[in-house]
PDB file of C-alpha atoms in Angstrom:
ATOM      1  CA  MET A  21      -0.465   0.290   0.068  1.00 73.00           C
ATOM      2  CA  PHE A  22       3.401   2.085   0.643  1.00 78.00           C
ATOM      3  CA  GLU A  23       4.358   1.943  -2.469  1.00 80.00           C
ATOM      4  CA  ILE A  24       1.109   2.934  -4.038  1.00 85.00           C
ATOM      5  CA  ILE A  25       0.892   5.679  -2.073  1.00 88.00           C
ATOM      6  CA  LEU A  26       4.423   6.338  -3.319  1.00 89.00           C
ATOM      7  CA  VAL A  27       3.662   6.206  -6.898  1.00 90.00           C
ATOM      8  CA  GLY A  28       0.623   8.596  -7.083  1.00 90.00           C
ATOM      9  CA  ILE A  29       3.096  11.312  -4.308  1.00 92.00           C
ATOM     10  CA  VAL A  30       5.769  10.923  -7.054  1.00 92.00           C
ATOM     11  CA  SER A  31       3.552  11.411 -10.033  1.00 93.00           C
ATOM     12  CA  ALA A  32       1.813  14.190  -8.670  1.00 93.00           C
ATOM     13  CA  VAL A  33       5.129  16.079  -8.337  1.00 91.00           C
ATOM     14  CA  MET A  34       6.598  15.136 -11.809  1.00 93.00           C
ATOM     15  CA  LEU A  35       3.068  16.990 -13.081  1.00 92.00           C
ATOM     16  CA  ILE A  36       4.838  20.292 -11.789  1.00 93.00           C
ATOM     17  CA  LEU A  37       8.597  19.387 -13.102  1.00 93.00           C
ATOM     18  CA  PRO A  38       8.107  20.062 -16.847  1.00 94.00           C
ATOM     19  CA  LEU A  39       6.811  23.312 -16.243  1.00 94.00           C
ATOM     20  CA  LEU A  40       9.902  24.708 -13.959  1.00 94.00           C
ATOM     21  CA  LEU A  41      12.531  22.554 -15.735  1.00 94.00           C
ATOM     22  CA  ASP A  42      11.651  24.608 -19.109  1.00 94.00           C
ATOM     23  CA  GLY A  43      11.733  27.705 -17.030  1.00 93.00           C
ATOM     24  CA  LEU A  44      15.145  25.871 -16.084  1.00 93.00           C
ATOM     25  CA  GLU A  45      16.190  25.526 -19.238  1.00 92.00           C
ATOM     26  CA  ARG A  46      15.692  28.988 -20.625  1.00 91.00           C
ATOM     27  CA  LYS A  47      17.859  30.122 -17.855  1.00 91.00           C
ATOM     28  CA  VAL A  48      20.509  28.068 -19.145  1.00 89.00           C
ATOM     29  CA  LYS A  49      20.036  29.053 -22.449  1.00 88.00           C
ATOM     30  CA  ALA A  50      19.999  32.910 -21.921  1.00 89.00           C
ATOM     31  CA  THR A  51      23.184  31.554 -19.426  1.00 88.00           C
ATOM     32  CA  ILE A  52      24.951  30.355 -22.424  1.00 88.00           C
ATOM     33  CA  GLN A  53      23.962  33.740 -25.069  1.00 84.00           C
ATOM     34  CA  THR A  54      24.797  35.430 -22.274  1.00 85.00           C
ATOM     35  CA  ARG A  55      21.551  36.920 -21.404  1.00 85.00           C
ATOM     36  CA  ILE A  56      20.045  37.513 -18.209  1.00 86.00           C
ATOM     37  CA  GLY A  57      16.815  35.402 -19.338  1.00 82.00           C
ATOM     38  CA  PRO A  58      13.556  35.244 -17.675  1.00 87.00           C
ATOM     39  CA  PRO A  59      13.280  34.029 -13.911  1.00 90.00           C
ATOM     40  CA  VAL A  60      13.073  30.524 -13.414  1.00 91.00           C
ATOM     41  CA  THR A  61       9.470  30.257 -12.413  1.00 92.00           C
ATOM     42  CA  GLN A  62       8.754  31.949 -16.025  1.00 93.00           C
ATOM     43  CA  THR A  63       6.766  29.110 -17.922  1.00 93.00           C
ATOM     44  CA  LEU A  64       4.620  28.338 -14.606  1.00 94.00           C
ATOM     45  CA  TYR A  65       3.991  32.120 -14.744  1.00 94.00           C
ATOM     46  CA  ASP A  66       2.795  31.979 -18.728  1.00 93.00           C
ATOM     47  CA  PHE A  67       0.804  28.699 -17.757  1.00 94.00           C
ATOM     48  CA  LEU A  68      -0.788  29.886 -15.102  1.00 93.00           C
ATOM     49  CA  LYS A  69      -1.833  33.270 -16.756  1.00 94.00           C
ATOM     50  CA  LEU A  70      -3.328  31.374 -20.062  1.00 92.00           C
ATOM     51  CA  MET A  71      -5.260  28.986 -18.151  1.00 92.00           C
ATOM     52  CA  GLY A  72      -6.971  32.392 -17.157  1.00 90.00           C
ATOM     53  CA  LYS A  73      -7.070  33.923 -20.408  1.00 89.00           C
ATOM     54  CA  GLU A  74     -10.640  33.404 -22.675  1.00 88.00           C
ATOM     55  CA  VAL A  75     -10.058  30.521 -25.942  1.00 83.00           C
ATOM     56  CA  LYS A  76     -11.146  31.813 -29.180  1.00 85.00           C
ATOM     57  CA  PRO A  77     -12.739  28.938 -31.019  1.00 85.00           C
ATOM     58  CA  PHE A  78     -12.236  27.888 -34.829  1.00 81.00           C
ATOM     59  CA  THR A  79     -13.321  25.631 -36.966  1.00 81.00           C
ATOM     60  CA  GLY A  80     -12.325  22.056 -35.551  1.00 79.00           C
ATOM     61  CA  SER A  81     -11.814  23.472 -32.387  1.00 84.00           C
ATOM     62  CA  ALA A  82     -14.036  21.128 -30.244  1.00 87.00           C
ATOM     63  CA  LEU A  83     -11.919  18.264 -31.956  1.00 89.00           C
ATOM     64  CA  ALA A  84      -8.490  19.634 -31.681  1.00 88.00           C
ATOM     65  CA  THR A  85      -9.599  19.686 -27.899  1.00 90.00           C
ATOM     66  CA  TYR A  86     -10.898  16.727 -27.450  1.00 92.00           C
ATOM     67  CA  MET A  87      -7.277  15.608 -29.088  1.00 92.00           C
ATOM     68  CA  VAL A  88      -4.920  17.562 -26.392  1.00 93.00           C
ATOM     69  CA  LEU A  89      -7.189  15.815 -23.954  1.00 94.00           C
ATOM     70  CA  LEU A  90      -6.668  12.833 -24.605  1.00 95.00           C
ATOM     71  CA  THR A  91      -3.011  13.720 -25.079  1.00 95.00           C
ATOM     72  CA  LEU A  92      -2.434  14.367 -21.656  1.00 95.00           C
ATOM     73  CA  ILE A  93      -4.325  11.466 -20.187  1.00 96.00           C
ATOM     74  CA  LEU A  94      -2.415   9.123 -22.459  1.00 95.00           C
ATOM     75  CA  GLN A  95       1.058  10.935 -21.010  1.00 96.00           C
ATOM     76  CA  LEU A  96      -0.516  10.379 -17.257  1.00 95.00           C
ATOM     77  CA  SER A  97      -1.493   7.185 -18.047  1.00 95.00           C
ATOM     78  CA  SER A  98       2.444   6.685 -19.086  1.00 96.00           C
ATOM     79  CA  LEU A  99       3.867   8.249 -16.257  1.00 95.00           C
ATOM     80  CA  ILE A 100       1.754   6.753 -13.645  1.00 95.00           C
ATOM     81  CA  ALA A 101       2.961   3.122 -15.261  1.00 95.00           C
ATOM     82  CA  LEU A 102       6.513   4.179 -15.403  1.00 94.00           C
ATOM     83  CA  ASN A 103       6.800   5.683 -12.198  1.00 94.00           C
ATOM     84  CA  TYR A 104       5.049   1.734 -10.889  1.00 94.00           C
ATOM     85  CA  PHE A 105       7.743   0.548 -12.252  1.00 93.00           C
ATOM     86  CA  ILE A 106      11.023   1.707 -10.976  1.00 92.00           C
ATOM     87  CA  ILE A 107       9.113   2.200  -7.708  1.00 91.00           C
ATOM     88  CA  VAL A 108       6.864  -0.715  -7.339  1.00 89.00           C
ATOM     89  CA  GLU A 109       7.258  -3.960 -10.053  1.00 86.00           C
ATOM     90  CA  ARG A 110      10.484  -3.900 -12.333  1.00 82.00           C
ATOM     91  CA  SER A 111       8.670  -5.785 -14.777  1.00 85.00           C
ATOM     92  CA  PHE A 112       9.270  -5.695 -18.836  1.00 83.00           C
ATOM     93  CA  GLN A 113       5.406  -5.756 -18.929  1.00 88.00           C
ATOM     94  CA  ILE A 114       4.695  -3.102 -17.430  1.00 91.00           C
ATOM     95  CA  LEU A 115       7.780  -0.697 -18.862  1.00 90.00           C
ATOM     96  CA  PHE A 116       6.842  -1.886 -22.366  1.00 91.00           C
ATOM     97  CA  THR A 117       2.311  -1.280 -21.189  1.00 92.00           C
ATOM     98  CA  GLY A 118       4.147   2.845 -20.516  1.00 93.00           C
ATOM     99  CA  LEU A 119       5.813   3.053 -23.285  1.00 92.00           C
ATOM    100  CA  ALA A 120       3.002   2.167 -25.547  1.00 92.00           C
ATOM    101  CA  LEU A 121       1.214   5.237 -23.875  1.00 94.00           C
ATOM    102  CA  PHE A 122       4.423   7.728 -23.874  1.00 94.00           C
ATOM    103  CA  LEU A 123       3.858   6.497 -27.802  1.00 92.00           C
ATOM    104  CA  VAL A 124       0.497   7.225 -28.529  1.00 93.00           C
ATOM    105  CA  ALA A 125       0.381  10.298 -26.832  1.00 94.00           C
ATOM    106  CA  GLN A 126       3.240  11.355 -29.113  1.00 90.00           C
ATOM    107  CA  ALA A 127       0.955  10.190 -31.983  1.00 88.00           C
ATOM    108  CA  SER A 128      -1.658  12.358 -30.703  1.00 90.00           C
ATOM    109  CA  SER A 129      -0.295  15.397 -30.004  1.00 88.00           C
ATOM    110  CA  THR A 130       1.210  14.850 -33.515  1.00 85.00           C
ATOM    111  CA  MET A 131      -1.783  14.453 -34.919  1.00 86.00           C
ATOM    112  CA  THR A 132      -3.346  17.422 -32.820  1.00 87.00           C
ATOM    113  CA  PRO A 133      -1.798  20.386 -35.529  1.00 85.00           C
ATOM    114  CA  LEU A 134      -3.224  18.297 -38.385  1.00 84.00           C
ATOM    115  CA  LEU A 135      -6.948  19.065 -37.699  1.00 84.00           C
ATOM    116  CA  VAL A 136      -6.277  22.822 -37.573  1.00 82.00           C
ATOM    117  CA  PRO A 137      -7.737  24.523 -40.589  1.00 81.00           C
ATOM    118  CA  ASN A 138      -4.666  26.698 -41.300  1.00 78.00           C
ATOM    119  CA  PRO A 139      -2.056  25.535 -43.927  1.00 77.00           C
ATOM    120  CA  PHE A 140       1.246  26.640 -41.543  1.00 76.00           C
ATOM    121  CA  SER A 141      -0.193  24.006 -38.881  1.00 78.00           C
ATOM    122  CA  GLN A 142      -0.441  21.032 -41.195  1.00 77.00           C
ATOM    123  CA  ILE A 143       2.634  21.630 -42.999  1.00 77.00           C
ATOM    124  CA  GLY A 144       4.130  21.384 -40.217  1.00 76.00           C
ATOM    125  CA  GLY A 145       2.347  18.429 -38.124  1.00 79.00           C
ATOM    126  CA  TYR A 146       3.134  16.418 -41.562  1.00 79.00           C
ATOM    127  CA  ARG A 147       6.581  17.050 -40.833  1.00 79.00           C
ATOM    128  CA  GLU A 148       6.709  15.959 -37.494  1.00 81.00           C
ATOM    129  CA  VAL A 149       4.982  13.091 -38.643  1.00 81.00           C
ATOM    130  CA  VAL A 150       7.736  11.463 -41.313  1.00 80.00           C
ATOM    131  CA  VAL A 151      10.225  12.229 -38.513  1.00 82.00           C
ATOM    132  CA  SER A 152       8.034  10.512 -35.381  1.00 84.00           C
ATOM    133  CA  LEU A 153       7.491   7.236 -38.215  1.00 82.00           C
ATOM    134  CA  VAL A 154      11.489   6.903 -38.691  1.00 83.00           C
ATOM    135  CA  ASN A 155      11.969   7.652 -34.755  1.00 86.00           C
ATOM    136  CA  GLU A 156       9.292   5.810 -32.809  1.00 87.00           C
ATOM    137  CA  PHE A 157      10.026   2.268 -34.343  1.00 87.00           C
ATOM    138  CA  THR A 158      13.611   2.886 -33.586  1.00 88.00           C
ATOM    139  CA  MET A 159      13.072   3.552 -30.420  1.00 90.00           C
ATOM    140  CA  ILE A 160      10.829   0.801 -29.875  1.00 89.00           C
ATOM    141  CA  ILE A 161      13.518  -1.728 -30.884  1.00 89.00           C
ATOM    142  CA  SER A 162      16.427  -0.555 -28.752  1.00 89.00           C
ATOM    143  CA  VAL A 163      13.800  -0.841 -25.822  1.00 88.00           C
ATOM    144  CA  GLY A 164      13.867  -4.276 -26.777  1.00 85.00           C
ATOM    145  CA  VAL A 165      17.226  -5.318 -27.478  1.00 85.00           C
ATOM    146  CA  ILE A 166      17.670  -3.930 -24.245  1.00 85.00           C
ATOM    147  CA  SER A 167      14.947  -5.465 -22.087  1.00 82.00           C
ATOM    148  CA  PHE A 168      16.394  -8.790 -23.721  1.00 80.00           C
ATOM    149  CA  ILE A 169      19.412  -8.947 -22.967  1.00 79.00           C
ATOM    150  CA  LEU A 170      19.123  -7.039 -19.238  1.00 77.00           C
ATOM    151  CA  GLY A 171      15.936  -9.961 -19.279  1.00 70.00           C
ATOM    152  CA  GLY A 172      18.601 -12.560 -19.556  1.00 64.00           C
ATOM    153  CA  GLY A 173      17.803 -13.596 -22.739  1.00 54.00           C
ATOM    154  CA  ALA A 174      21.781 -13.813 -23.474  1.00 55.00           C
ATOM    155  CA  THR A 175      24.898 -13.465 -22.013  1.00 56.00           C
ATOM    156  CA  PHE A 176      27.680 -13.614 -23.936  1.00 61.00           C
ATOM    157  CA  PRO A 177      30.207 -11.006 -23.635  1.00 65.00           C
ATOM    158  CA  TYR A 178      29.903  -9.413 -27.009  1.00 65.00           C
ATOM    159  CA  THR A 179      26.180  -9.353 -26.469  1.00 76.00           C
ATOM    160  CA  TYR A 180      27.449  -6.191 -24.251  1.00 76.00           C
ATOM    161  CA  ILE A 181      28.529  -4.309 -27.263  1.00 79.00           C
ATOM    162  CA  GLY A 182      24.774  -4.267 -29.161  1.00 79.00           C
ATOM    163  CA  LEU A 183      23.824  -3.040 -25.029  1.00 81.00           C
ATOM    164  CA  LEU A 184      25.729  -0.248 -25.244  1.00 85.00           C
ATOM    165  CA  SER A 185      24.548   0.519 -28.874  1.00 87.00           C
ATOM    166  CA  ALA A 186      21.033  -0.349 -27.769  1.00 87.00           C
ATOM    167  CA  MET A 187      21.460   2.338 -24.779  1.00 89.00           C
ATOM    168  CA  ILE A 188      23.096   4.992 -27.468  1.00 90.00           C
ATOM    169  CA  THR A 189      20.442   4.219 -29.989  1.00 90.00           C
ATOM    170  CA  LEU A 190      17.287   4.830 -27.190  1.00 91.00           C
ATOM    171  CA  PHE A 191      19.046   8.562 -25.624  1.00 92.00           C
ATOM    172  CA  VAL A 192      18.975   9.783 -28.990  1.00 90.00           C
ATOM    173  CA  THR A 193      15.267   8.724 -30.037  1.00 91.00           C
ATOM    174  CA  SER A 194      14.950  10.052 -26.325  1.00 92.00           C
ATOM    175  CA  TYR A 195      16.267  13.925 -27.510  1.00 91.00           C
ATOM    176  CA  VAL A 196      14.517  13.811 -30.976  1.00 88.00           C
ATOM    177  CA  SER A 197      11.205  13.029 -29.086  1.00 89.00           C
ATOM    178  CA  THR A 198      11.672  15.883 -27.335  1.00 88.00           C
ATOM    179  CA  GLY A 199      11.814  18.100 -30.361  1.00 82.00           C
ATOM    180  CA  ARG A 200      14.479  19.777 -29.713  1.00 82.00           C
ATOM    181  CA  PRO A 201      17.080  21.170 -32.449  1.00 79.00           C
ATOM    182  CA  PRO A 202      17.902  20.398 -35.068  1.00 77.00           C
ATOM    183  CA  PHE A 203      14.993  18.109 -34.778  1.00 76.00           C
ATOM    184  CA  ASP A 204      12.620  21.112 -34.231  1.00 72.00           C
ATOM    185  CA  ILE A 205      11.197  21.179 -38.212  1.00 65.00           C
ATOM    186  CA  ALA A 206       7.681  21.294 -36.821  1.00 62.00           C
ATOM    187  CA  GLU A 207       7.874  24.933 -35.584  1.00 59.00           C
ATOM    188  CA  ALA A 208       9.824  26.808 -38.415  1.00 57.00           C
ATOM    189  CA  GLU A 209       6.332  27.164 -39.846  1.00 51.00           C
ATOM    190  CA  VAL A 210       4.961  29.082 -36.521  1.00 48.00           C
ATOM    191  CA  GLU A 211       8.303  31.273 -36.542  1.00 51.00           C
ATOM    192  CA  LEU A 212       7.270  32.960 -40.288  1.00 50.00           C
ATOM    193  CA  ALA A 213       3.705  32.730 -40.302  1.00 53.00           C
ATOM    194  CA  SER A 214       1.705  30.938 -37.856  1.00 56.00           C
ATOM    195  CA  GLY A 215       0.296  27.619 -36.550  1.00 65.00           C
ATOM    196  CA  VAL A 216      -1.668  26.085 -33.792  1.00 74.00           C
ATOM    197  CA  PHE A 217       0.246  28.988 -31.391  1.00 76.00           C
ATOM    198  CA  VAL A 218      -1.957  31.032 -33.368  1.00 78.00           C
ATOM    199  CA  GLU A 219      -4.921  29.554 -33.623  1.00 81.00           C
ATOM    200  CA  PHE A 220      -4.912  28.138 -29.817  1.00 86.00           C
ATOM    201  CA  SER A 221      -5.860  30.608 -27.303  1.00 86.00           C
ATOM    202  CA  GLY A 222      -6.256  30.408 -23.484  1.00 90.00           C
ATOM    203  CA  PRO A 223      -6.204  27.378 -21.482  1.00 92.00           C
ATOM    204  CA  LEU A 224      -6.375  25.377 -25.189  1.00 91.00           C
ATOM    205  CA  LEU A 225      -2.810  26.918 -25.986  1.00 90.00           C
ATOM    206  CA  ALA A 226      -1.726  26.092 -22.272  1.00 93.00           C
ATOM    207  CA  ALA A 227      -2.857  22.488 -22.286  1.00 94.00           C
ATOM    208  CA  TYR A 228      -1.422  21.901 -25.643  1.00 92.00           C
ATOM    209  CA  VAL A 229       2.092  23.513 -24.647  1.00 91.00           C
ATOM    210  CA  TYR A 230       1.871  21.378 -21.347  1.00 95.00           C
ATOM    211  CA  ALA A 231       1.592  18.471 -23.145  1.00 94.00           C
ATOM    212  CA  SER A 232       4.632  19.331 -25.051  1.00 91.00           C
ATOM    213  CA  LEU A 233       6.383  19.860 -22.325  1.00 94.00           C
ATOM    214  CA  THR A 234       5.535  16.594 -20.523  1.00 95.00           C
ATOM    215  CA  ARG A 235       6.400  14.676 -23.469  1.00 94.00           C
ATOM    216  CA  ARG A 236       9.954  16.142 -23.089  1.00 93.00           C
ATOM    217  CA  LEU A 237       9.813  14.535 -19.286  1.00 95.00           C
ATOM    218  CA  LEU A 238       8.280  11.072 -20.629  1.00 95.00           C
ATOM    219  CA  ALA A 239      10.990  10.393 -23.499  1.00 93.00           C
ATOM    220  CA  LYS A 240      13.555  11.375 -20.235  1.00 93.00           C
ATOM    221  CA  MET A 241      12.264   8.963 -18.375  1.00 93.00           C
ATOM    222  CA  VAL A 242      12.050   5.980 -20.384  1.00 92.00           C
ATOM    223  CA  PRO A 243      15.805   5.439 -20.499  1.00 92.00           C
ATOM    224  CA  LEU A 244      16.509   6.048 -17.088  1.00 93.00           C
ATOM    225  CA  ALA A 245      14.088   3.834 -15.887  1.00 91.00           C
ATOM    226  CA  ILE A 246      15.975   1.234 -17.835  1.00 90.00           C
ATOM    227  CA  ILE A 247      19.149   2.766 -15.869  1.00 89.00           C
ATOM    228  CA  LEU A 248      17.287   2.603 -12.301  1.00 89.00           C
ATOM    229  CA  GLN A 249      16.337  -1.130 -13.433  1.00 85.00           C
ATOM    230  CA  ALA A 250      19.972  -2.016 -14.010  1.00 81.00           C
ATOM    231  CA  LEU A 251      21.330  -0.418 -10.954  1.00 84.00           C
ATOM    232  CA  THR A 252      18.843   0.083  -8.163  1.00 84.00           C
ATOM    233  CA  SER A 253      15.962  -2.245  -6.511  1.00 85.00           C
ATOM    234  CA  PRO A 254      12.364  -1.252  -6.197  1.00 84.00           C
ATOM    235  CA  GLY A 255      11.283   1.199  -3.129  1.00 81.00           C
ATOM    236  CA  LEU A 256      12.059   5.110  -1.681  1.00 82.00           C
ATOM    237  CA  LEU A 257      15.121   5.109  -3.035  1.00 87.00           C
ATOM    238  CA  ALA A 258      14.951   4.952  -6.907  1.00 88.00           C
ATOM    239  CA  PRO A 259      12.378   8.271  -7.075  1.00 88.00           C
ATOM    240  CA  LEU A 260      15.202   9.388  -5.180  1.00 90.00           C
ATOM    241  CA  ILE A 261      17.693   8.984  -7.770  1.00 92.00           C
ATOM    242  CA  LEU A 262      15.506   9.625 -10.486  1.00 92.00           C
ATOM    243  CA  LEU A 263      14.591  13.303  -9.954  1.00 92.00           C
ATOM    244  CA  PRO A 264      17.756  14.260  -9.513  1.00 93.00           C
ATOM    245  CA  LEU A 265      19.127  12.210 -12.935  1.00 94.00           C
ATOM    246  CA  ILE A 266      15.815  13.870 -14.637  1.00 94.00           C
ATOM    247  CA  ILE A 267      16.896  17.635 -14.324  1.00 94.00           C
ATOM    248  CA  VAL A 268      20.609  16.320 -14.818  1.00 94.00           C
ATOM    249  CA  MET A 269      18.989  15.165 -18.356  1.00 94.00           C
ATOM    250  CA  TRP A 270      16.850  18.026 -18.896  1.00 94.00           C
ATOM    251  CA  VAL A 271      19.585  20.655 -18.268  1.00 93.00           C
ATOM    252  CA  ILE A 272      21.938  18.187 -20.717  1.00 93.00           C
ATOM    253  CA  TYR A 273      19.457  18.257 -23.222  1.00 92.00           C
ATOM    254  CA  GLY A 274      18.488  21.946 -22.642  1.00 90.00           C
ATOM    255  CA  VAL A 275      22.577  22.548 -23.340  1.00 90.00           C
ATOM    256  CA  ALA A 276      22.734  20.662 -26.466  1.00 88.00           C
ATOM    257  CA  ALA A 277      19.553  22.616 -28.061  1.00 85.00           C
ATOM    258  CA  THR A 278      21.751  25.726 -27.655  1.00 84.00           C
ATOM    259  CA  VAL A 279      24.713  24.742 -28.682  1.00 81.00           C
ATOM    260  CA  VAL A 280      23.550  22.924 -32.456  1.00 76.00           C
ATOM    261  CA  GLY A 281      22.781  24.518 -34.800  1.00 68.00           C
ATOM    262  CA  ARG A 282      19.045  23.397 -37.636  1.00 66.00           C
ATOM    263  CA  THR A 283      18.641  20.982 -40.316  1.00 63.00           C
ATOM    264  CA  ARG A 284      17.263  21.533 -43.232  1.00 62.00           C
ATOM    265  CA  ILE A 285      13.432  19.855 -43.455  1.00 63.00           C
ATOM    266  CA  ASP A 286      14.587  17.355 -46.264  1.00 62.00           C
ATOM    267  CA  LEU A 287      17.482  16.187 -44.446  1.00 67.00           C
ATOM    268  CA  ALA A 288      16.322  15.441 -40.830  1.00 69.00           C
ATOM    269  CA  PRO A 289      14.963  12.274 -41.675  1.00 72.00           C
ATOM    270  CA  ALA A 290      17.259  11.139 -43.423  1.00 72.00           C
ATOM    271  CA  SER A 291      19.737  12.045 -41.595  1.00 74.00           C
ATOM    272  CA  LEU A 292      18.120   9.663 -38.697  1.00 76.00           C
ATOM    273  CA  LEU A 293      18.592   6.463 -40.693  1.00 75.00           C
ATOM    274  CA  LYS A 294      21.718   7.227 -41.622  1.00 79.00           C
ATOM    275  CA  LEU A 295      22.450   7.630 -37.612  1.00 78.00           C
ATOM    276  CA  TYR A 296      20.120   5.144 -36.540  1.00 82.00           C
ATOM    277  CA  ILE A 297      20.373   2.078 -39.207  1.00 81.00           C
ATOM    278  CA  PRO A 298      24.018   1.033 -37.886  1.00 83.00           C
ATOM    279  CA  LEU A 299      23.279   1.747 -34.215  1.00 81.00           C
ATOM    280  CA  ILE A 300      20.604  -0.787 -34.326  1.00 81.00           C
ATOM    281  CA  THR A 301      22.703  -3.212 -36.681  1.00 83.00           C
ATOM    282  CA  LEU A 302      25.113  -3.396 -34.274  1.00 78.00           C
ATOM    283  CA  SER A 303      22.529  -3.538 -31.517  1.00 81.00           C
ATOM    284  CA  ILE A 304      20.589  -6.808 -33.186  1.00 77.00           C
ATOM    285  CA  THR A 305      24.158  -8.675 -34.180  1.00 77.00           C
ATOM    286  CA  GLY A 306      25.026  -8.326 -30.343  1.00 73.00           C
ATOM    287  CA  LEU A 307      21.717  -9.657 -29.163  1.00 71.00           C
ATOM    288  CA  LEU A 308      22.038 -12.555 -31.900  1.00 72.00           C
ATOM    289  CA  ILE A 309      25.923 -13.745 -31.185  1.00 71.00           C
ATOM    290  CA  GLY A 310      24.845 -13.451 -27.406  1.00 64.00           C
ATOM    291  CA  VAL A 311      21.702 -15.802 -28.330  1.00 61.00           C
ATOM    292  CA  TYR A 312      24.235 -18.405 -30.057  1.00 61.00           C
ATOM    293  CA  TYR A 313      26.403 -18.961 -27.937  1.00 61.00           C
ATOM    294  CA  ALA A 314      24.082 -18.370 -24.940  1.00 57.00           C
TER     295      ALA A 314
END
């Protein structure tokens, strides 16, 4: 019973983290660029301010609102499942449940711009769909390879070369899932003209932005959950280690997003494939060698 309550408490704390950590990332970026930047609480303040504004309806706003709410519900379910895996039961079925909920939530978020009757929003949505198709498939494969190796399916030394390759792949897919440069190509049309950030307003815009930030949190939790599974036991210690790791990882991703440039729209998916194919090939090869010699 205590562990279930702990899962609820940790999940509740993590619901606030995206708003604070985004403010921290903005502060870190400003420091790197020798600016003062906004306070750490600025994103939280913006969220609360938007929640008090009026929603301006548009054609298809009801369906868009439904998709945003569906995304938030799926993200909350994924967050609870991942915390349950970390704190209560180290079952890879639970891990894959959390991963599946996260990927469905990401698909729901990706589809939302396509429901807005704005050509710029739809163009951005199609771009994000292409990147997601490449990235999500690779994430599933890497998690599967890691789970099989850590689950004892293969123990030959060469297998751990495949494990290292799969972990590198998982962290790369995690970064891409956060929508940071150079894979933020869906945002280009917003800066140039318009998109969901113009069509959405008030609480709907606040919920959409919050869902985007929560996606960044969950993208980091997936690889961290696997690392904690290998290094810690279920219980109170695991979330106490998890929270600082999320903060550190968020800052690292923020620094990486600041120092890298954007990629061309037509090069991003191809660049990912060129990176993922050798990494996944090495991972699966190491796994097959381990299975053969086991």
